[in-house]
XYZ file of C-alpha atoms in Angstrom:
161
model
C 0.167 -0.008 0.001
C 1.417 3.472 -1.097
C 1.529 6.324 1.338
C 1.410 9.670 -0.122
C 4.055 10.919 2.612
C 6.547 8.876 0.760
C 9.518 9.377 -0.073
C 10.890 9.700 3.198
C 12.457 13.396 3.920
C 16.016 14.048 4.028
C 15.959 15.051 7.239
C 14.559 11.789 8.773
C 16.536 9.968 6.221
C 19.873 11.711 7.926
C 18.634 11.074 11.654
C 18.358 7.426 10.740
C 21.654 7.125 8.775
C 22.951 9.182 12.013
C 21.774 6.889 14.774
C 22.661 3.808 12.761
C 25.731 3.135 14.472
C 24.481 4.276 18.063
C 23.348 1.577 20.594
C 19.884 1.679 20.926
C 19.170 3.183 18.033
C 15.838 1.378 17.244
C 13.883 3.072 19.614
C 15.161 6.197 18.914
C 14.171 5.976 15.239
C 11.020 4.973 15.918
C 10.361 7.988 17.858
C 11.441 10.237 15.307
C 9.254 8.526 12.754
C 6.531 8.681 14.810
C 6.866 12.481 15.605
C 7.346 13.195 11.988
C 4.223 11.110 10.565
C 2.007 10.657 13.795
C 2.447 7.004 13.444
C 4.544 4.358 11.700
C 3.914 3.958 8.130
C 4.559 0.481 6.876
C 6.303 1.601 4.155
C 8.790 3.874 6.327
C 8.968 0.905 8.883
C 10.250 -0.918 5.425
C 12.816 1.695 4.927
C 13.881 1.668 8.455
C 14.779 -1.927 8.155
C 16.834 -1.453 4.850
C 18.718 1.786 6.286
C 19.510 0.142 10.151
C 19.797 -3.362 8.205
C 17.820 -5.075 10.703
C 14.314 -7.911 10.308
C 11.455 -5.672 9.727
C 10.096 -8.309 12.274
C 12.316 -6.772 14.766
C 11.064 -3.345 14.016
C 7.615 -4.496 14.438
C 8.669 -6.353 17.423
C 10.019 -3.219 19.175
C 6.737 -0.975 18.114
C 4.459 -3.451 19.482
C 6.130 -4.036 22.515
C 5.553 -0.698 23.357
C 2.202 0.773 23.488
C 3.147 4.559 22.475
C 4.063 3.362 18.937
C 1.280 2.783 16.362
C 0.871 1.675 12.942
C -2.367 3.353 12.362
C -2.836 6.926 11.062
C -4.451 8.814 13.616
C -7.349 11.293 13.456
C -7.146 14.996 12.918
C -7.789 15.554 16.446
C -6.705 12.985 19.129
C -8.932 12.268 22.209
C -7.280 10.391 25.070
C -9.916 9.652 27.890
C -8.618 8.764 31.301
C -9.351 5.401 32.817
C -7.672 5.565 35.798
C -9.326 4.578 39.109
C -10.775 8.154 39.975
C -11.950 8.760 36.465
C -13.300 5.126 35.938
C -14.931 5.502 39.473
C -16.591 8.926 38.404
C -17.448 7.759 34.762
C -15.186 7.600 32.333
C -16.647 4.685 30.300
C -20.021 6.726 30.191
C -17.545 9.377 28.296
C -16.267 6.989 25.745
C -19.919 5.205 25.559
C -20.498 8.895 24.740
C -17.937 9.946 22.114
C -18.902 6.465 20.465
C -22.668 7.879 20.099
C -21.594 11.347 18.834
C -18.568 10.565 16.497
C -19.117 6.626 15.940
C -15.696 5.954 17.209
C -14.889 3.350 19.742
C -11.278 3.590 21.933
C -8.423 2.590 19.657
C -10.404 3.428 16.574
C -10.222 6.536 13.956
C -13.404 7.947 12.880
C -14.772 7.310 9.402
C -14.054 11.071 8.155
C -10.471 10.609 9.814
C -10.865 13.952 12.310
C -10.936 11.975 15.092
C -8.996 9.377 17.105
C -9.713 7.920 20.474
C -7.774 6.300 23.110
C -8.439 5.286 26.570
C -5.287 6.141 28.453
C -4.228 4.949 32.226
C -3.631 8.406 33.383
C -3.401 12.006 32.449
C -2.179 13.156 35.701
C -5.409 15.189 36.666
C -7.345 12.916 39.285
C -8.323 15.809 41.316
C -10.316 16.885 38.076
C -11.909 13.113 37.397
C -13.124 12.232 34.875
C -10.713 13.696 32.609
C -9.915 13.667 28.907
C -7.877 15.493 26.215
C -8.413 16.611 22.560
C -5.206 17.530 21.219
C -3.711 17.839 24.542
C -5.664 20.426 26.051
C -7.314 19.212 29.096
C -11.024 19.109 29.985
C -12.027 17.941 33.354
C -15.284 16.993 35.642
C -16.785 16.172 32.406
C -20.010 14.153 32.617
C -21.524 12.632 29.208
C -23.952 15.578 29.104
C -20.769 17.617 28.306
C -19.214 15.585 25.557
C -21.513 17.205 22.517
C -20.276 20.354 23.143
C -16.892 19.807 23.693
C -16.527 17.619 20.742
C -18.779 20.185 18.743
C -15.608 22.935 18.161
C -13.807 20.000 16.361
C -16.381 18.594 14.447
C -17.208 22.224 12.875
C -13.558 22.712 12.230
C -13.580 26.014 14.705
C -10.804 24.488 15.967
C -7.115 23.566 14.296
């Protein structure tokens, strides 16, 4: 499957070549790839395999071991709902259910219009504001399912970049 983002930019290729001989290079390279694309495209993983001269299976093994790496292109807006203990007890699952009802997207998925990706995360670090979610890093605290439509609407209507 071809990716419109390829060929790989020169600065990314240079970074990979710079790290090629350093210990721990694969993790650093995968971080840089994900930082650039927002995920690890299959075609880029193949190129990284060639440049670093390591099996593609090793790249997939490392990238799937660490939850922060993804092989799925994220939506334009990233929603993260905290499912830590305080948030869960105060209704975080209801937030996920309401998000699914509004945009048709469950945790771990990307909406059909590719505007949103939704993730359930373990802790955002705002337990006193439980339940908490973030959209593109902006924190929303003390959220109820009734708040979700109003929170999501500006992102749906492209009022927020």
